[in-house]
Amino acid sequence: AQSVAQPEDQVNVAEGNPLTVKCTYSVSGNPYLFWYVQYPNRGLQFLLKYITGDNLVKGSYGFEAEFNKSQTSFHLKKPSALVSDSALYFCAVRDIDSNYQLIWGAGTKLIIKP
Amino acid sequence: DTEVTQTPKHLVMGMTNKKSLKCEQHMGHRAMYWYKQKAKKPPELMFVYSYEKLSINESVPSRFSPECPNSSLLNLHLHALQPEDSALYLCASSQASEQYFGPGTRLTVT
C-alpha cells in the first residue's frame, strides 16, 4: 500500500538554526514527491517537488528537500529558520495509479522560537 | 501568476439552506479540485474535474454537488448539510504535477 509518514507531530527550532522536517514514503516505482505549507487559516502553498533529476531540490522561501531513494525519504530543510516559517507542513506523494490524487502525510507543525 | 481565488471566505449556513462555493483560476490549468480539510489534518479529496468533465468523485454525499461551467470556474453547491460538514473547503488547480490551492472557504453548518 502506498503511504507517506511524517514521524514528528511538532518540531521546535530556535530562530537562526537549521531546520529539518522529516518525510518518508512507501510507493512502488518512481515517486512524485511534494512539500506544501499551510499558514493559520490559509490554504496550502506549494513549496517544492521532486520528480526526477538532482536529488537536492530547491523551492520557495529558501526551503530545499533532499530525495533519498535508498531511505525512501524526502526531508525538508532550511539552513536558517525564521519566526515566519512557523506553520503546518505537509509532505505528499502522487498516487501511482492516478494523475490527480495525492497521498498526504499527517502534517508537522513547525514552531520557530525567537 | 499561480493564483486560485475562492469566494466567499467565510460561510455560515443552516441545515436547510442552499449555498454555493465558487473557485476561479486563470492559469489555463486543465484540472480543478475540491478538497475538504478539518483542522490540523491533511486535505481530503472530494472531486476532480479534468478538461471540464468530472473525473473523480470520492464517494462524496449527494448533498455536495460540483459543477464546472467552464475551464476557469468551479462551483460546489451545498444543500441540506450536516454540522459535521463544517470545515475548510479548498479548491485547487493543476496543469502538470503540482497542485495550486486557493485560500479556502471556512464553512460552518449550524
mmCIF file of C-alpha atoms in Angstrom:
data_model
loop_
_atom_site.group_PDB
_atom_site.id
_atom_site.type_symbol
_atom_site.label_atom_id
_atom_site.label_comp_id
_atom_site.label_asym_id
_atom_site.label_seq_id
_atom_site.Cartn_x
_atom_site.Cartn_y
_atom_site.Cartn_z
ATOM 1 C CA ALA A 1 0.000 0.000 0.000
ATOM 2 C CA GLN A 2 1.131 3.500 -0.746
ATOM 3 C CA SER A 3 1.730 5.782 2.205
ATOM 4 C CA VAL A 4 3.500 8.865 3.479
ATOM 5 C CA ALA A 5 4.757 9.264 7.028
ATOM 6 C CA GLN A 6 5.720 12.413 8.864
ATOM 7 C CA PRO A 7 7.036 10.991 12.107
ATOM 8 C CA GLU A 8 7.010 14.236 14.082
ATOM 9 C CA ASP A 9 3.769 15.964 15.042
ATOM 10 C CA GLN A 10 5.736 19.047 16.018
ATOM 11 C CA VAL A 11 9.242 20.382 15.507
ATOM 12 C CA ASN A 12 10.667 23.226 17.614
ATOM 13 C CA VAL A 13 13.636 25.198 16.341
ATOM 14 C CA ALA A 14 15.314 28.380 17.512
ATOM 15 C CA GLU A 15 15.407 31.241 15.046
ATOM 16 C CA GLY A 16 18.588 31.209 13.010
ATOM 17 C CA ASN A 17 19.193 27.497 13.471
ATOM 18 C CA PRO A 18 18.851 24.963 10.654
ATOM 19 C CA LEU A 19 15.566 23.108 10.454
ATOM 20 C CA THR A 20 14.555 19.686 9.166
ATOM 21 C CA VAL A 21 11.040 18.332 8.756
ATOM 22 C CA LYS A 22 11.050 14.622 8.066
ATOM 23 C CA CYS A 23 9.060 12.667 5.484
ATOM 24 C CA THR A 24 9.275 9.044 4.407
ATOM 25 C CA TYR A 25 7.198 7.369 1.751
ATOM 26 C CA SER A 26 6.205 3.962 0.508
ATOM 27 C CA VAL A 27 5.277 3.677 -3.158
ATOM 28 C CA SER A 28 6.252 1.350 -5.940
ATOM 29 C CA GLY A 29 8.032 2.815 -8.924
ATOM 30 C CA ASN A 30 9.409 6.326 -9.174
ATOM 31 C CA PRO A 31 7.687 8.727 -6.795
ATOM 32 C CA TYR A 32 6.481 12.248 -7.457
ATOM 33 C CA LEU A 33 7.060 13.999 -4.109
ATOM 34 C CA PHE A 34 5.812 17.349 -2.858
ATOM 35 C CA TRP A 35 6.002 19.671 0.115
ATOM 36 C CA TYR A 36 3.236 22.120 0.976
ATOM 37 C CA VAL A 37 2.996 24.707 3.758
ATOM 38 C CA GLN A 38 -0.149 25.983 5.429
ATOM 39 C CA TYR A 39 -0.193 29.146 7.488
ATOM 40 C CA PRO A 40 -3.002 29.597 10.053
ATOM 41 C CA ASN A 41 -6.435 29.982 8.456
ATOM 42 C CA ARG A 42 -4.969 29.844 4.963
ATOM 43 C CA GLY A 43 -4.867 27.481 2.018
ATOM 44 C CA LEU A 44 -1.918 25.270 1.183
ATOM 45 C CA GLN A 45 1.052 26.743 -0.633
ATOM 46 C CA PHE A 46 3.248 24.641 -2.899
ATOM 47 C CA LEU A 47 6.894 24.733 -1.767
ATOM 48 C CA LEU A 48 8.762 22.282 -3.978
ATOM 49 C CA LYS A 49 8.638 18.970 -5.789
ATOM 50 C CA TYR A 50 10.836 16.097 -6.833
ATOM 51 C CA ILE A 51 10.092 14.174 -9.990
ATOM 52 C CA THR A 52 13.456 13.264 -11.415
ATOM 53 C CA GLY A 53 16.990 14.603 -11.655
ATOM 54 C CA ASP A 54 19.111 16.150 -8.931
ATOM 55 C CA ASN A 55 18.332 14.706 -5.514
ATOM 56 C CA LEU A 56 18.548 18.150 -3.889
ATOM 57 C CA VAL A 57 15.544 20.233 -4.827
ATOM 58 C CA LYS A 58 15.307 23.957 -4.112
ATOM 59 C CA GLY A 59 11.965 25.644 -3.554
ATOM 60 C CA SER A 60 10.252 28.755 -2.309
ATOM 61 C CA TYR A 61 11.243 30.851 0.736
ATOM 62 C CA GLY A 62 14.725 29.312 0.939
ATOM 63 C CA PHE A 63 13.498 25.771 1.533
ATOM 64 C CA GLU A 64 15.090 22.724 -0.017
ATOM 65 C CA ALA A 65 14.485 18.987 0.166
ATOM 66 C CA GLU A 66 16.687 16.001 -0.351
ATOM 67 C CA PHE A 67 15.379 12.908 -2.102
ATOM 68 C CA ASN A 68 16.979 9.729 -0.800
ATOM 69 C CA LYS A 69 15.837 6.676 -2.730
ATOM 70 C CA SER A 70 17.565 4.097 -0.549
ATOM 71 C CA GLN A 71 15.997 5.504 2.605
ATOM 72 C CA THR A 72 12.721 6.388 0.845
ATOM 73 C CA SER A 73 12.878 9.827 2.399
ATOM 74 C CA PHE A 74 12.231 13.364 1.279
ATOM 75 C CA HIS A 75 13.162 15.609 4.196
ATOM 76 C CA LEU A 76 12.502 19.340 4.062
ATOM 77 C CA LYS A 77 15.347 21.594 5.143
ATOM 78 C CA LYS A 78 16.288 25.219 5.594
ATOM 79 C CA PRO A 79 19.726 26.456 6.658
ATOM 80 C CA SER A 80 18.483 29.291 8.888
ATOM 81 C CA ALA A 81 14.953 29.331 10.312
ATOM 82 C CA LEU A 82 12.780 32.426 10.552
ATOM 83 C CA VAL A 83 9.938 33.004 13.003
ATOM 84 C CA SER A 84 7.726 33.486 9.947
ATOM 85 C CA ASP A 85 8.431 29.876 8.922
ATOM 86 C CA SER A 86 6.161 28.745 11.756
ATOM 87 C CA ALA A 87 3.344 26.852 10.062
ATOM 88 C CA LEU A 88 1.942 23.403 9.295
ATOM 89 C CA TYR A 89 3.929 21.428 6.728
ATOM 90 C CA PHE A 90 2.580 18.571 4.631
ATOM 91 C CA CYS A 91 4.517 16.048 2.590
ATOM 92 C CA ALA A 92 2.661 14.300 -0.240
ATOM 93 C CA VAL A 93 3.305 11.722 -2.943
ATOM 94 C CA ARG A 94 1.308 11.306 -6.112
ATOM 95 C CA ASP A 95 -0.705 8.105 -6.264
ATOM 96 C CA ILE A 96 0.928 5.967 -8.954
ATOM 97 C CA ASP A 97 -2.497 4.903 -10.211
ATOM 98 C CA SER A 98 -3.715 8.463 -10.730
ATOM 99 C CA ASN A 99 -2.520 11.678 -12.325
ATOM 100 C CA TYR A 100 -4.553 13.666 -9.826
ATOM 101 C CA GLN A 101 -4.657 12.035 -6.414
ATOM 102 C CA LEU A 102 -2.122 12.808 -3.731
ATOM 103 C CA ILE A 103 -1.362 10.713 -0.695
ATOM 104 C CA TRP A 104 -0.726 13.055 2.205
ATOM 105 C CA GLY A 105 1.309 12.833 5.343
ATOM 106 C CA ALA A 106 -0.382 13.758 8.613
ATOM 107 C CA GLY A 107 1.424 17.078 8.791
ATOM 108 C CA THR A 108 4.133 18.528 11.030
ATOM 109 C CA LYS A 109 3.690 21.708 12.999
ATOM 110 C CA LEU A 110 6.867 23.753 12.845
ATOM 111 C CA ILE A 111 7.423 26.270 15.624
ATOM 112 C CA ILE A 112 10.313 28.708 15.335
ATOM 113 C CA LYS A 113 11.123 30.449 18.599
ATOM 114 C CA PRO A 114 12.775 33.899 18.656
ATOM 115 C CA ASP B 1 0.779 34.043 -11.607
ATOM 116 C CA THR B 2 -0.266 30.950 -9.665
ATOM 117 C CA GLU B 3 -3.410 32.318 -8.079
ATOM 118 C CA VAL B 4 -6.590 30.443 -7.336
ATOM 119 C CA THR B 5 -9.383 32.542 -5.865
ATOM 120 C CA GLN B 6 -12.297 31.364 -3.773
ATOM 121 C CA THR B 7 -15.472 33.046 -2.576
ATOM 122 C CA PRO B 8 -16.787 33.516 -0.022
ATOM 123 C CA LYS B 9 -14.036 33.434 2.583
ATOM 124 C CA HIS B 10 -16.488 32.519 5.316
ATOM 125 C CA LEU B 11 -19.951 30.986 5.166
ATOM 126 C CA VAL B 12 -22.404 30.149 7.905
ATOM 127 C CA MET B 13 -25.457 28.166 6.851
ATOM 128 C CA GLY B 14 -28.289 26.272 8.416
ATOM 129 C CA MET B 15 -29.002 22.658 7.672
ATOM 130 C CA THR B 16 -31.901 23.540 5.376
ATOM 131 C CA ASN B 17 -30.085 26.218 3.371
ATOM 132 C CA LYS B 18 -28.749 26.034 -0.166
ATOM 133 C CA LYS B 19 -25.493 27.812 -0.867
ATOM 134 C CA SER B 20 -22.644 27.668 -3.363
ATOM 135 C CA LEU B 21 -18.884 27.966 -3.142
ATOM 136 C CA LYS B 22 -17.002 29.421 -6.069
ATOM 137 C CA CYS B 23 -13.482 28.932 -7.345
ATOM 138 C CA GLU B 24 -11.660 30.584 -10.234
ATOM 139 C CA GLN B 25 -8.268 30.191 -11.868
ATOM 140 C CA HIS B 26 -6.848 31.943 -14.911
ATOM 141 C CA MET B 27 -3.706 29.896 -15.343
ATOM 142 C CA GLY B 28 -5.133 27.677 -18.081
ATOM 143 C CA HIS B 29 -4.889 24.631 -15.839
ATOM 144 C CA ARG B 30 -6.681 21.538 -17.141
ATOM 145 C CA ALA B 31 -7.627 20.028 -13.808
ATOM 146 C CA MET B 32 -9.553 21.514 -10.892
ATOM 147 C CA TYR B 33 -10.207 20.001 -7.493
ATOM 148 C CA TRP B 34 -12.370 20.309 -4.396
ATOM 149 C CA TYR B 35 -10.951 19.288 -1.042
ATOM 150 C CA LYS B 36 -12.350 19.249 2.485
ATOM 151 C CA GLN B 37 -9.968 19.938 5.342
ATOM 152 C CA LYS B 38 -10.556 19.562 9.055
ATOM 153 C CA ALA B 39 -8.370 21.458 11.500
ATOM 154 C CA LYS B 40 -4.738 20.349 11.571
ATOM 155 C CA LYS B 41 -5.440 17.435 9.224
ATOM 156 C CA PRO B 42 -4.375 16.896 5.619
ATOM 157 C CA PRO B 43 -6.918 17.795 2.955
ATOM 158 C CA GLU B 44 -9.337 15.102 1.775
ATOM 159 C CA LEU B 45 -10.053 14.918 -1.934
ATOM 160 C CA MET B 46 -13.717 15.272 -2.866
ATOM 161 C CA PHE B 47 -13.925 15.851 -6.630
ATOM 162 C CA VAL B 48 -11.644 16.264 -9.631
ATOM 163 C CA TYR B 49 -12.566 17.823 -12.946
ATOM 164 C CA SER B 50 -10.323 17.252 -15.929
ATOM 165 C CA TYR B 51 -10.995 19.269 -19.080
ATOM 166 C CA GLU B 52 -14.327 20.334 -17.555
ATOM 167 C CA LYS B 53 -15.519 16.762 -17.034
ATOM 168 C CA LEU B 54 -15.956 15.090 -13.686
ATOM 169 C CA SER B 55 -13.080 12.655 -13.412
ATOM 170 C CA ILE B 56 -13.109 11.630 -9.765
ATOM 171 C CA ASN B 57 -15.853 11.578 -7.137
ATOM 172 C CA GLU B 58 -14.528 10.223 -3.887
ATOM 173 C CA SER B 59 -17.896 8.815 -2.770
ATOM 174 C CA VAL B 60 -18.997 12.239 -1.592
ATOM 175 C CA PRO B 61 -22.582 12.512 -0.249
ATOM 176 C CA SER B 62 -25.070 13.916 -2.721
ATOM 177 C CA ARG B 63 -25.647 16.981 -0.545
ATOM 178 C CA PHE B 64 -22.424 18.208 -2.189
ATOM 179 C CA SER B 65 -22.844 18.843 -5.917
ATOM 180 C CA PRO B 66 -19.936 20.053 -8.050
ATOM 181 C CA GLU B 67 -20.208 21.989 -11.266
ATOM 182 C CA CYS B 68 -17.623 23.132 -13.796
ATOM 183 C CA PRO B 69 -19.240 25.798 -16.031
ATOM 184 C CA ASN B 70 -16.025 26.406 -17.973
ATOM 185 C CA SER B 71 -12.307 25.790 -17.818
ATOM 186 C CA SER B 72 -11.707 28.616 -15.354
ATOM 187 C CA LEU B 73 -14.585 28.151 -12.923
ATOM 188 C CA LEU B 74 -15.541 25.513 -10.405
ATOM 189 C CA ASN B 75 -18.559 25.587 -8.137
ATOM 190 C CA LEU B 76 -19.623 23.464 -5.210
ATOM 191 C CA HIS B 77 -23.341 23.528 -4.489
ATOM 192 C CA LEU B 78 -24.364 22.760 -0.940
ATOM 193 C CA HIS B 79 -27.760 21.585 0.269
ATOM 194 C CA ALA B 80 -29.042 20.055 3.494
ATOM 195 C CA LEU B 81 -25.622 19.902 5.079
ATOM 196 C CA GLN B 82 -24.888 18.433 8.472
ATOM 197 C CA PRO B 83 -22.892 20.027 11.312
ATOM 198 C CA GLU B 84 -20.070 17.547 10.660
ATOM 199 C CA ASP B 85 -19.658 19.118 7.221
ATOM 200 C CA SER B 86 -18.219 22.203 8.893
ATOM 201 C CA ALA B 87 -14.651 22.512 7.589
ATOM 202 C CA LEU B 88 -12.309 24.470 5.357
ATOM 203 C CA TYR B 89 -13.149 23.805 1.705
ATOM 204 C CA LEU B 90 -10.219 24.178 -0.617
ATOM 205 C CA CYS B 91 -10.137 24.492 -4.361
ATOM 206 C CA ALA B 92 -7.016 23.636 -6.331
ATOM 207 C CA SER B 93 -5.897 23.503 -9.925
ATOM 208 C CA SER B 94 -3.069 21.834 -11.795
ATOM 209 C CA GLN B 95 -1.563 21.592 -15.221
ATOM 210 C CA ALA B 96 1.482 19.461 -14.522
ATOM 211 C CA SER B 97 2.177 17.532 -11.360
ATOM 212 C CA GLU B 98 1.842 20.132 -8.599
ATOM 213 C CA GLN B 99 -1.470 21.496 -7.431
ATOM 214 C CA TYR B 100 -2.066 25.136 -6.572
ATOM 215 C CA PHE B 101 -4.560 25.867 -3.836
ATOM 216 C CA GLY B 102 -6.902 28.720 -3.154
ATOM 217 C CA PRO B 103 -7.234 30.299 0.292
ATOM 218 C CA GLY B 104 -10.328 28.267 1.085
ATOM 219 C CA THR B 105 -13.860 28.871 2.329
ATOM 220 C CA ARG B 106 -14.425 28.370 6.035
ATOM 221 C CA LEU B 107 -17.845 26.727 6.247
ATOM 222 C CA THR B 108 -19.856 26.472 9.442
ATOM 223 C CA VAL B 109 -23.095 24.497 9.448
ATOM 224 C CA THR B 110 -25.453 25.341 12.299
#
